[in-house]
Short mmCIF file of C-alpha atoms and ligand atoms in Angstrom, two decimals:
data_model
loop_
_atom_site.label_atom_id
_atom_site.label_comp_id
_atom_site.label_asym_id
_atom_site.label_seq_id
_atom_site.Cartn_x
_atom_site.Cartn_y
_atom_site.Cartn_z
CA UNK A 7 -40.14 117.06 71.96
CA UNK A 8 -43.82 117.17 71.22
CA UNK A 9 -44.68 119.87 73.72
CA UNK A 10 -46.04 117.56 76.41
CA UNK A 11 -45.79 120.59 78.74
CA UNK A 12 -48.45 122.37 76.75
CA UNK A 13 -51.02 119.64 77.21
CA UNK A 14 -53.62 120.58 79.82
CA UNK A 15 -54.18 117.71 82.21
CA UNK A 16 -57.19 119.45 83.73
CA UNK A 17 -59.22 118.43 80.70
CA UNK A 18 -60.72 115.03 80.01
CA UNK A 19 -58.46 112.92 77.80
CA UNK A 20 -59.13 113.64 74.10
CA UNK A 21 -60.96 110.91 72.19
CA UNK A 22 -58.95 111.11 68.98
CA UNK A 23 -55.53 109.54 68.32
CA UNK A 24 -52.68 110.20 68.62
CA UNK A 25 -53.70 113.25 70.77
CA UNK A 26 -55.08 110.90 73.41
CA UNK A 27 -51.75 109.09 73.76
CA UNK A 28 -49.83 112.39 74.05
CA UNK A 29 -52.21 113.35 76.86
CA UNK A 30 -51.31 110.12 78.68
CA UNK A 31 -47.61 110.65 77.98
CA UNK A 32 -47.96 113.98 79.77
CA UNK A 33 -49.71 112.20 82.67
CA UNK A 34 -46.93 109.61 82.82
CA UNK A 35 -44.33 112.36 82.79
CA UNK A 36 -45.91 113.82 85.92
CA UNK A 37 -45.67 110.40 87.49
CA UNK A 38 -41.99 110.21 86.50
CA UNK A 39 -41.36 113.63 88.15
CA UNK A 40 -42.93 112.39 91.38
CA UNK A 41 -40.78 109.26 91.21
CA UNK A 42 -37.68 111.39 90.70
CA UNK A 43 -38.47 113.57 93.71
CA UNK A 44 -39.02 110.57 95.92
CA UNK A 45 -36.05 108.47 94.79
CA UNK A 46 -33.53 111.08 93.74
CA UNK A 47 -33.16 109.43 90.29
CA UNK A 48 -35.18 108.81 87.19
CA UNK A 49 -36.95 105.47 86.73
CA UNK A 50 -35.34 103.10 84.23
CA UNK A 51 -36.74 100.68 81.70
CA UNK A 52 -35.68 97.55 79.87
CA UNK A 53 -37.27 96.12 76.72
CA UNK A 54 -36.67 92.63 75.37
CA UNK A 55 -37.79 91.67 71.89
CA UNK A 56 -38.56 88.15 70.75
CA UNK A 57 -39.42 87.32 67.15
CA UNK A 58 -39.22 89.12 63.85
CA UNK A 59 -38.22 92.58 62.60
CA UNK A 60 -41.79 93.72 62.97
CA UNK A 61 -41.60 93.09 66.68
CA UNK A 62 -38.23 94.80 66.83
CA UNK A 63 -39.78 97.89 65.24
CA UNK A 64 -42.70 97.75 67.70
CA UNK A 65 -40.21 97.68 70.57
CA UNK A 66 -38.63 100.86 69.22
CA UNK A 67 -42.07 102.44 69.53
CA UNK A 68 -42.29 101.32 73.18
CA UNK A 69 -38.81 102.73 73.92
CA UNK A 70 -39.70 105.96 72.12
CA UNK A 71 -42.66 106.50 74.43
CA UNK A 72 -40.78 105.52 77.59
CA UNK A 73 -38.02 108.00 76.78
CA UNK A 74 -40.49 110.72 75.89
CA UNK A 75 -42.01 110.49 79.36
CA UNK A 76 -38.61 110.60 81.07
CA UNK A 77 -37.53 107.01 81.68
CA UNK A 78 -33.88 106.15 81.18
CA UNK A 79 -32.77 102.94 79.54
CA UNK A 80 -31.34 100.31 81.86
CA UNK A 81 -28.46 98.12 80.71
CA UNK A 82 -30.00 95.04 82.35
CA UNK A 83 -33.28 93.53 83.46
CA UNK A 84 -33.09 94.80 87.03
CA UNK A 85 -35.09 97.86 86.02
CA UNK A 86 -38.16 99.73 87.29
CA UNK A 87 -40.14 98.83 84.19
CA UNK A 88 -39.46 95.71 82.15
CA UNK A 89 -41.42 94.85 79.04
CA UNK A 90 -41.16 91.70 76.94
CA UNK A 91 -42.44 91.98 73.38
CA UNK A 92 -43.25 88.35 72.67
CA UNK A 93 -43.39 86.03 69.66
CA UNK A 94 -45.39 82.85 69.26
CA UNK A 95 -44.47 81.68 65.77
CA UNK A 96 -42.88 78.51 67.17
CA UNK A 97 -43.32 76.79 70.52
CA UNK A 98 -39.76 77.50 71.66
CA UNK A 99 -40.38 81.26 71.33
CA UNK A 100 -43.09 80.85 73.99
CA UNK A 101 -41.01 78.67 76.28
CA UNK A 102 -38.25 81.25 76.38
CA UNK A 103 -40.66 83.87 77.71
CA UNK A 104 -41.91 81.67 80.55
CA UNK A 105 -38.32 80.85 81.48
CA UNK A 106 -37.29 84.48 81.63
CA UNK A 107 -40.37 85.47 83.63
CA UNK A 108 -39.13 83.28 86.48
CA UNK A 109 -35.93 85.30 86.61
CA UNK A 110 -37.87 88.59 86.52
CA UNK A 111 -39.96 87.46 89.48
CA UNK A 112 -36.74 87.18 91.48
CA UNK A 113 -35.82 90.79 90.65
CA UNK A 114 -39.30 91.98 91.56
CA UNK A 115 -39.01 90.44 95.02
CA UNK A 116 -35.94 92.66 95.56
CA UNK A 117 -37.62 95.76 94.08
CA UNK A 118 -41.36 95.58 94.88
CA UNK A 119 -42.04 98.80 92.91
CA UNK A 120 -40.86 97.11 89.75
CA UNK A 121 -43.51 96.78 87.02
CA UNK A 122 -43.49 93.88 84.58
CA UNK A 123 -45.32 94.12 81.26
CA UNK A 124 -45.90 91.66 78.43
CA UNK A 125 -47.09 92.47 74.94
CA UNK A 126 -46.82 91.14 71.40
CA UNK A 127 -48.04 88.12 69.50
CA UNK A 128 -48.13 85.59 72.33
CA UNK A 129 -50.60 87.75 74.24
CA UNK A 130 -53.14 87.39 71.41
CA UNK A 131 -53.58 83.74 72.41
CA UNK A 132 -56.30 83.37 75.05
CA UNK A 133 -54.65 80.25 76.53
CA UNK A 134 -51.48 82.24 77.23
CA UNK A 135 -53.32 85.02 79.03
CA UNK A 136 -55.23 82.44 81.10
CA UNK A 137 -51.98 80.82 82.14
CA UNK A 138 -50.46 84.18 83.08
CA UNK A 139 -53.53 85.09 85.12
CA UNK A 140 -53.35 81.82 86.98
CA UNK A 141 -49.65 81.24 87.53
CA UNK A 142 -47.87 84.54 86.91
CA UNK A 143 -49.76 86.96 89.14
CA UNK A 144 -46.71 89.21 89.49
CA UNK A 145 -47.12 90.47 85.91
CA UNK A 146 -48.57 94.01 86.01
CA UNK A 147 -49.59 94.77 82.45
CA UNK A 148 -50.61 92.62 79.49
CA UNK A 149 -51.62 93.92 76.08
CA UNK A 150 -51.58 92.65 72.53
CA UNK A 151 -50.53 93.58 69.01
CA UNK A 152 -53.63 95.55 67.98
CA UNK A 153 -53.54 98.14 70.76
CA UNK A 154 -49.82 98.76 70.99
CA UNK A 155 -50.49 102.36 69.96
CA UNK A 156 -52.26 102.78 73.32
CA UNK A 157 -49.14 101.94 75.27
CA UNK A 158 -48.92 105.35 76.98
CA UNK A 159 -52.47 105.04 78.27
CA UNK A 160 -51.99 101.44 79.41
CA UNK A 161 -48.72 102.30 81.12
CA UNK A 162 -50.37 105.13 83.02
CA UNK A 163 -53.15 102.80 84.16
CA UNK A 164 -50.59 100.22 85.32
CA UNK A 165 -48.46 102.80 87.16
CA UNK A 166 -51.51 104.00 89.08
CA UNK A 167 -52.82 100.54 89.91
CA UNK A 168 -51.84 97.47 91.92
CA UNK A 169 -53.96 95.11 89.88
CA UNK A 170 -52.95 93.10 86.83
CA UNK A 171 -54.07 95.21 83.86
CA UNK A 172 -55.12 93.19 80.81
CA UNK A 173 -56.24 94.74 77.53
CA UNK A 174 -56.32 92.52 74.45
CA UNK A 175 -58.17 93.39 71.24
CA UNK A 176 -59.33 90.74 68.80
CA UNK A 177 -58.50 92.83 65.73
CA UNK A 178 -58.33 96.43 64.56
CA UNK A 179 -58.62 98.40 61.36
CA UNK A 180 -56.84 101.39 62.91
CA UNK A 181 -53.34 102.55 62.00
CA UNK A 182 -52.23 105.35 64.32
CA UNK A 183 -49.48 107.58 62.91
CA UNK A 184 -47.07 110.04 64.52
CA UNK A 185 -46.25 108.44 67.84
CA UNK A 186 -42.71 108.73 69.22
CA UNK A 187 -40.26 106.05 68.11
CA UNK A 188 -36.65 105.49 69.01
CA UNK A 189 -34.12 103.94 66.66
CA UNK A 190 -31.65 101.32 67.76
CA UNK A 191 -29.22 102.45 65.04
CA UNK A 192 -28.85 106.11 64.02
CA UNK A 193 -28.11 105.17 60.38
CA UNK A 194 -30.64 102.46 59.56
CA UNK A 195 -34.25 101.84 60.39
CA UNK A 196 -37.16 99.51 59.83
CA UNK A 197 -40.31 101.10 58.42
CA UNK A 198 -43.68 99.36 58.61
CA UNK A 199 -45.50 99.46 55.31
CA UNK A 200 -48.26 97.06 56.25
CA UNK A 201 -49.58 95.12 59.19
CA UNK A 202 -51.21 91.70 59.53
CA UNK A 203 -51.48 88.86 57.06
CA UNK A 204 -54.29 87.33 54.99
CA UNK A 205 -52.48 84.29 53.68
CA UNK A 206 -53.29 81.69 56.31
CA UNK A 207 -50.48 79.29 55.49
CA UNK A 208 -51.80 76.23 57.28
CA UNK A 209 -48.93 75.94 59.80
CA UNK A 210 -48.73 79.63 60.71
CA UNK A 211 -50.21 81.49 63.65
CA UNK A 212 -49.29 84.99 62.45
CA UNK A 213 -52.67 85.78 60.76
CA UNK A 214 -54.43 84.91 64.03
CA UNK A 215 -52.25 87.08 66.24
CA UNK A 216 -51.58 89.98 63.86
CA UNK A 217 -55.01 90.24 62.27
CA UNK A 218 -56.02 91.13 58.74
CA UNK A 219 -53.72 92.77 56.26
CA UNK A 220 -53.69 96.60 56.36
CA UNK A 221 -51.40 98.81 54.30
CA UNK A 222 -50.22 102.20 55.48
CA UNK A 223 -50.94 105.13 53.19
CA UNK A 224 -47.99 105.72 50.84
CA UNK A 225 -47.82 109.39 51.84
CA UNK A 226 -47.34 108.44 55.51
CA UNK A 227 -44.61 105.94 54.63
CA UNK A 228 -42.81 108.41 52.39
CA UNK A 229 -43.03 111.20 54.95
CA UNK A 230 -41.58 108.90 57.61
CA UNK A 231 -38.68 107.89 55.36
CA UNK A 232 -38.03 111.51 54.38
CA UNK A 233 -37.74 112.41 58.05
CA UNK A 234 -35.47 109.44 58.70
CA UNK A 235 -33.22 110.37 55.77
CA UNK A 236 -33.05 113.97 56.99
CA UNK A 237 -32.05 112.57 60.38
CA UNK A 238 -29.09 110.61 59.00
CA UNK A 239 -30.67 107.28 58.07
CA UNK A 240 -29.05 105.84 54.92
CA UNK A 241 -30.77 102.43 54.88
CA UNK A 242 -34.40 101.49 55.39
CA UNK A 243 -35.96 98.06 55.66
CA UNK A 244 -39.59 98.12 54.51
CA UNK A 245 -41.50 95.70 56.71
CA UNK A 246 -44.57 93.54 56.15
CA UNK A 247 -45.50 89.84 56.32
CA UNK A 248 -46.08 89.88 52.58
CA UNK A 249 -44.79 93.11 51.07
CA UNK A 250 -45.71 91.95 47.58
CA UNK A 251 -49.37 92.45 48.34
CA UNK A 252 -48.80 96.02 49.60
CA UNK A 253 -51.45 98.56 48.68
CA UNK A 254 -54.18 96.21 47.51
CA UNK A 255 -56.62 97.37 50.16
CA UNK A 256 -55.89 101.09 49.99
CA UNK A 257 -58.61 103.51 48.88
CA UNK A 258 -56.31 104.31 45.96
CA UNK A 259 -54.61 100.99 45.29
CA UNK A 260 -50.88 101.04 44.63
CA UNK A 261 -48.45 98.21 43.97
CA UNK A 262 -45.36 97.48 46.02
CA UNK A 263 -43.21 98.17 42.94
CA UNK A 264 -44.82 101.61 42.61
CA UNK A 265 -44.13 102.33 46.27
CA UNK A 266 -40.47 101.35 45.78
CA UNK A 267 -40.17 103.77 42.86
CA UNK A 268 -41.33 106.59 45.16
CA UNK A 269 -39.01 105.57 48.01
CA UNK A 270 -36.11 105.51 45.55
CA UNK A 271 -36.59 109.25 44.92
CA UNK A 272 -35.96 110.23 48.53
CA UNK A 273 -32.80 112.23 48.78
CA UNK A 274 -30.12 111.14 51.22
CA UNK A 275 -31.46 107.60 51.36
CA UNK A 276 -28.93 105.19 49.90
CA UNK A 277 -30.21 101.68 50.48
CA UNK A 278 -33.63 100.09 50.41
CA UNK A 279 -34.35 96.62 51.75
CA UNK A 280 -37.64 94.83 52.33
CA UNK A 281 -39.02 91.78 54.13
CA UNK A 282 -40.83 89.46 53.42
CA UNK A 283 -41.72 88.57 49.86
CA UNK A 284 -44.28 85.86 49.28
CA UNK A 285 -43.40 84.00 46.06
CA UNK A 286 -47.02 83.82 44.93
CA UNK A 287 -47.30 87.61 44.67
CA UNK A 288 -43.86 88.51 43.34
CA UNK A 289 -44.50 90.43 40.11
CA UNK A 290 -42.44 91.01 36.97
CA UNK A 291 -42.91 94.69 37.70
CA UNK A 292 -41.05 94.22 41.01
CA UNK A 293 -38.18 92.39 39.32
CA UNK A 294 -37.91 95.20 36.81
CA UNK A 295 -37.96 97.94 39.45
CA UNK A 296 -35.27 96.10 41.41
CA UNK A 297 -33.11 95.56 38.35
CA UNK A 298 -33.32 99.25 37.40
CA UNK A 299 -32.84 100.63 40.87
CA UNK A 300 -29.64 102.13 42.24
CA UNK A 301 -30.81 101.91 45.82
CA UNK A 302 -32.69 98.64 46.23
CA UNK A 303 -30.29 96.10 47.66
CA UNK A 304 -29.40 93.04 45.60
CA UNK A 305 -30.96 90.71 48.12
CA UNK A 306 -34.25 88.91 48.08
CA UNK A 307 -35.61 86.82 50.92
CA UNK A 308 -37.99 84.42 49.25
CA UNK A 309 -39.35 81.82 51.67
CA UNK A 310 -39.77 78.42 50.03
CA UNK A 311 -40.94 76.47 53.14
CA UNK A 312 -40.98 73.16 51.24
CA UNK A 313 -39.85 71.96 47.82
CA UNK A 314 -42.64 69.42 47.49
CA UNK A 315 -45.69 70.54 45.54
CA UNK A 316 -47.86 68.17 47.62
CA UNK A 317 -46.64 69.69 50.89
CA UNK A 318 -46.85 73.23 49.50
CA UNK A 319 -50.50 72.56 48.71
CA UNK A 320 -51.14 71.27 52.23
CA UNK A 321 -49.34 74.35 53.54
CA UNK A 322 -51.67 76.58 51.47
CA UNK A 323 -48.69 78.36 49.96
CA UNK A 324 -50.34 78.66 46.53
CA UNK A 325 -47.32 77.94 44.33
CA UNK A 326 -45.79 74.72 43.04
CA UNK A 327 -42.19 73.59 43.12
CA UNK A 328 -41.82 74.40 39.41
CA UNK A 329 -43.35 77.86 39.75
CA UNK A 330 -40.93 78.66 42.56
CA UNK A 331 -37.86 77.40 40.74
CA UNK A 332 -38.86 79.27 37.57
CA UNK A 333 -39.34 82.44 39.58
CA UNK A 334 -35.91 82.09 41.20
CA UNK A 335 -34.32 81.53 37.78
CA UNK A 336 -36.10 84.56 36.34
CA UNK A 337 -34.82 86.71 39.22
CA UNK A 338 -31.25 85.46 38.76
CA UNK A 339 -31.41 86.13 35.02
CA UNK A 340 -32.51 89.74 35.65
CA UNK A 341 -29.92 90.28 38.43
CA UNK A 342 -27.07 87.76 38.27
CA UNK A 343 -25.34 89.20 41.36
CA UNK A 344 -28.44 88.97 43.59
CA UNK A 345 -28.31 87.06 46.88
CA UNK A 346 -31.28 84.80 47.44
CA UNK A 347 -32.18 83.67 50.95
CA UNK A 348 -35.07 81.61 52.24
CA UNK A 349 -37.00 79.98 55.08
CA UNK A 350 -37.47 76.20 55.17
CA UNK A 351 -39.65 74.01 57.36
CA UNK A 352 -38.99 70.30 57.87
CA UNK A 353 -41.40 67.84 59.39
CA UNK A 354 -44.69 69.37 58.23
CA UNK A 355 -47.50 66.80 58.80
CA UNK A 356 -47.46 64.12 56.11
CA UNK A 357 -43.95 65.00 54.84
CA UNK A 358 -42.39 61.83 53.36
CA UNK A 359 -38.72 61.19 52.61
CA UNK A 360 -39.59 61.86 48.94
CA UNK A 361 -41.13 65.23 49.85
CA UNK A 362 -38.03 66.06 51.83
CA UNK A 363 -35.84 65.11 48.85
CA UNK A 364 -37.81 67.64 46.78
CA UNK A 365 -36.84 70.34 49.30
CA UNK A 366 -33.17 69.31 49.03
CA UNK A 367 -33.55 69.39 45.25
CA UNK A 368 -34.77 73.00 45.24
CA UNK A 369 -32.02 73.98 47.68
CA UNK A 370 -29.45 72.52 45.27
CA UNK A 371 -31.00 74.12 42.23
CA UNK A 372 -31.60 77.62 43.61
CA UNK A 373 -28.37 77.68 45.65
CA UNK A 374 -29.31 80.06 48.45
CA UNK A 375 -26.80 82.47 49.92
CA UNK A 376 -28.29 81.54 53.26
CA UNK A 377 -31.38 79.88 54.63
CA UNK A 378 -33.21 79.76 57.93
CA UNK A 379 -34.19 76.18 58.67
CA UNK A 380 -37.01 75.42 61.08
CA UNK A 381 -38.46 72.31 62.60
CA UNK A 382 -42.22 72.32 62.15
CA UNK A 383 -43.89 73.48 65.35
CA UNK A 384 -47.51 72.69 66.01
CA UNK A 385 -49.48 75.89 66.70
CA UNK A 386 -52.88 75.43 68.35
CA UNK A 387 -55.73 76.74 66.23
CA UNK A 388 -53.96 76.43 62.87
CA UNK A 389 -55.27 73.90 60.33
CA UNK A 390 -51.99 71.95 60.28
CA UNK A 391 -52.21 71.27 64.02
CA UNK A 392 -55.13 68.91 63.50
CA UNK A 393 -53.73 67.22 60.38
CA UNK A 394 -53.02 63.51 60.58
CA UNK A 395 -49.54 62.05 60.17
CA UNK A 396 -47.55 64.35 62.42
CA UNK A 397 -43.93 63.28 61.88
CA UNK A 398 -41.98 61.55 64.69
CA UNK A 399 -39.31 63.69 66.32
CA UNK A 400 -36.32 61.49 65.43
CA UNK A 401 -37.27 61.48 61.73
CA UNK A 402 -37.62 65.26 61.72
CA UNK A 403 -34.33 65.76 63.53
CA UNK A 404 -32.52 63.56 61.00
CA UNK A 405 -34.01 65.50 58.07
CA UNK A 406 -33.22 68.79 59.77
CA UNK A 407 -29.54 67.84 60.18
CA UNK A 408 -29.24 66.76 56.56
CA UNK A 409 -30.93 69.94 55.35
CA UNK A 410 -28.76 72.16 57.51
CA UNK A 411 -25.58 70.55 56.18
CA UNK A 412 -26.69 70.99 52.56
CA UNK A 413 -27.70 74.61 53.14
CA UNK A 414 -24.43 75.45 54.89
CA UNK A 415 -22.22 73.78 52.28
CA UNK A 416 -23.96 75.72 49.51
CA UNK A 417 -23.82 79.01 51.46
CA UNK A 418 -20.06 78.67 51.79
CA UNK A 419 -19.63 78.00 48.09
CA UNK A 420 -21.92 80.89 47.21
CA UNK A 421 -20.03 83.30 49.43
CA UNK A 422 -16.78 82.48 47.61
CA UNK A 423 -18.06 84.03 44.43
CA UNK A 424 -17.50 87.59 45.66
CA UNK A 425 -13.97 87.05 47.02
CA UNK A 426 -11.49 89.43 45.43
CA UNK A 427 -14.13 91.93 44.30
CA UNK A 428 -14.68 95.49 45.51
CA UNK A 429 -18.02 96.16 47.17
CA UNK A 430 -19.88 98.99 48.86
CA UNK A 431 -20.29 98.21 52.54
CA UNK A 432 -22.32 99.97 55.22
CA UNK A 433 -20.15 100.05 58.36
CA UNK A 434 -22.52 99.06 61.17
CA UNK A 435 -20.65 98.43 64.41
CA UNK A 436 -17.23 98.06 66.01
CA UNK A 437 -16.16 94.44 65.89
CA UNK A 438 -16.54 92.93 69.33
CA UNK A 439 -13.92 90.21 68.91
CA UNK A 440 -11.22 92.04 66.97
CA UNK A 441 -10.03 95.37 68.26
CA UNK A 442 -9.47 97.96 65.52
CA UNK A 443 -11.99 96.30 63.20
CA UNK A 444 -15.51 97.26 62.19
CA UNK A 445 -18.29 95.06 60.85
CA UNK A 446 -20.50 96.01 57.95
CA UNK A 447 -22.89 94.64 55.39
CA UNK A 448 -22.83 94.55 51.65
CA UNK A 449 -26.01 95.33 49.73
CA UNK A 450 -26.55 91.60 49.30
CA UNK A 451 -26.50 91.28 53.10
CA UNK A 452 -23.13 89.46 53.34
CA UNK A 453 -21.10 90.42 56.41
CA UNK A 454 -17.63 91.92 56.12
CA UNK A 455 -15.04 92.68 58.82
CA UNK A 456 -12.35 95.23 58.01
CA UNK A 457 -9.80 97.42 59.81
CA UNK A 458 -11.33 100.75 60.79
CA UNK A 459 -12.53 102.87 63.68
CA UNK A 460 -15.84 104.09 64.99
CA UNK A 461 -15.72 107.22 62.78
CA UNK A 462 -16.76 104.94 59.90
CA UNK A 463 -19.96 103.70 61.57
CA UNK A 464 -23.02 104.62 59.53
CA UNK A 465 -20.98 105.34 56.39
CA UNK A 466 -21.01 103.45 53.13
CA UNK A 467 -17.43 102.65 52.19
CA UNK A 468 -15.68 100.78 49.38
CA UNK A 469 -14.08 97.56 50.56
CA UNK A 470 -11.93 94.98 48.81
CA UNK A 471 -13.01 91.49 49.89
CA UNK A 472 -9.71 89.81 50.56
CA UNK A 473 -10.77 86.53 52.01
CA UNK A 474 -13.96 84.57 52.42
CA UNK A 475 -14.14 82.68 55.70
CA UNK A 476 -17.21 80.54 55.38
CA UNK A 477 -20.11 82.86 56.04
CA UNK A 478 -18.28 86.18 56.20
CA UNK A 479 -15.47 88.11 54.56
CA UNK A 480 -12.34 89.84 55.73
CA UNK A 481 -11.67 92.98 53.72
CA UNK A 482 -9.91 96.32 53.65
CA UNK A 483 -10.77 99.88 52.68
CA UNK A 484 -9.82 100.90 49.16
N1 SAH B 506 -44.50 86.23 56.38
C1 SAH B 506 -43.31 85.54 56.20
C2 SAH B 506 -42.86 84.70 57.36
C3 SAH B 506 -43.17 85.02 58.77
S1 SAH B 506 -42.79 83.79 59.95
C4 SAH B 506 -43.48 84.63 55.02
O1 SAH B 506 -44.56 84.25 54.66
O2 SAH B 506 -42.50 84.25 54.47
C5 SAH B 506 -41.10 83.41 59.58
C6 SAH B 506 -40.86 81.97 59.24
O3 SAH B 506 -41.18 81.16 60.33
C7 SAH B 506 -41.72 81.42 58.11
O4 SAH B 506 -41.23 81.74 56.85
C8 SAH B 506 -41.65 79.94 58.37
O5 SAH B 506 -40.57 79.34 57.72
C9 SAH B 506 -41.45 79.86 59.87
N2 SAH B 506 -42.64 79.34 60.53
C10 SAH B 506 -43.85 79.91 60.61
N3 SAH B 506 -44.70 79.11 61.29
C11 SAH B 506 -43.99 78.00 61.64
C12 SAH B 506 -44.31 76.81 62.35
N4 SAH B 506 -45.52 76.58 62.82
N5 SAH B 506 -43.32 75.90 62.53
C13 SAH B 506 -42.07 76.11 62.05
N6 SAH B 506 -41.73 77.21 61.38
C14 SAH B 506 -42.67 78.15 61.17
FE1 SF4 B 507 -47.46 83.18 58.08
FE2 SF4 B 507 -47.86 82.61 55.55
FE3 SF4 B 507 -48.61 84.99 56.51
FE4 SF4 B 507 -46.04 84.41 56.23
S1 SF4 B 507 -47.54 84.59 54.59
S2 SF4 B 507 -47.02 85.35 58.00
S3 SF4 B 507 -45.95 82.24 56.72
S4 SF4 B 507 -49.47 83.01 57.06
FE1 F3S B 508 -43.27 86.16 65.93
FE2 F3S B 508 -45.27 87.80 65.79
FE3 F3S B 508 -43.20 88.18 64.23
S1 F3S B 508 -45.42 85.63 66.04
S2 F3S B 508 -42.41 86.13 63.94
S3 F3S B 508 -43.20 88.29 66.41
S4 F3S B 508 -45.32 88.58 63.73
#
């Protein structure tokens, strides 16, 4: 509790943050009390996250605030307040949201007091907001990525109004600390270390919807992780679009490797993960810190996107095929047991069969433990969208299928290499298919199912990997 009771609502709202948002949380809590009196129950909320871990963490901030003001979580979408935290990285992420909105409209007809809110990356696109204003009038609140910290204030405005409330900022240099946040898992948590992206890969919309790169102060990050560790968190995932450029714009610059060294010292914390590493900024210092660390997981997600130097140049990735392969080899030499994973795009404008073969070649040489494969999606406003030679759909689909097969065959072979070994596994959840089993993750992110009960959840246990079944293992406690 943050003492919302003590906040005087007679006063004008304070101008500074986060005090202003706590003031509006107190206002919302009054509203919740009135609701409770009238309806004999508390209002309930439902959040739905689309997109990446960064969005997932943002949704935890939304839930944190909703709980703080007295909402209860609803198991389904027929709730008093529904918020979609949207993603726009590929076209199909957008389409999903429009589809689901139709269903929500049906619920709202049954419960006219229901409020529907949309936030996240999609809302930073003016064409999306125009479409919502025109054809989705039943949406009550729309805000973007830069003013998420003002959620309490926006929610209060929406609760008190019948109009569609829209508040989108073009950019921000603000980072507001110390707002409530709820964790989905008691034992692991994402932690933002930076926001935005300055890389402008030519296919990617993220820099336009998330704004310029801003790093959080190391002391704020460390304090957050110390609190999490004291609260039972054993694993953190440090989040940023390009963690390898962490700290460059701080008043006292600091490298990502230096930050990791500090995080490592935090007592109680057992595992450190991070996402995402851009190959162009991955330093020898980082490899060394990883190799020496006891807590940093032996897993590196290193998006390749394409194996063709020509396409990489057109993508503005700023590394060549050879540089990438050399980097991967250097990492494997320093940490032979590391799992390498990646993101791949097929069908980028101008991609020839030869370019595609280069991608397959890197996949075969690096041998990824797993890879996310994407079909290139044209994003309005990005340089690639107006490039000539967009690739026909059937050609892309054929390349996609061939790539997926290659990636999956290699993943299976790679997984085999740990069979028979003993590994430390964080037990994460009861297995939904097999009664009496729990599911956990090794440091290298491989999934393991083993006999056990819910008392193990959140604990790191030693497991013998008895059998590899394609992408996961069956094991037992030792
Ligand atoms: N910052 C991270 C990636 C964020 S987006 C990085 O640079 O690695 C996650 C993945 O989505 C990207 O790695 C890329 O493979 C994919 N992606 C981004 N834009 C895309 C587009 N327009 N079409 C298809 N895939 C895309
Ligand atoms: Fe997009 Fe490139 Fe930034 Fe990743 S690094 S978010 S792919 S622009
Ligand atoms: Fe999507 Fe935004 Fe993440 S566009 S991938 S949710 S940064």
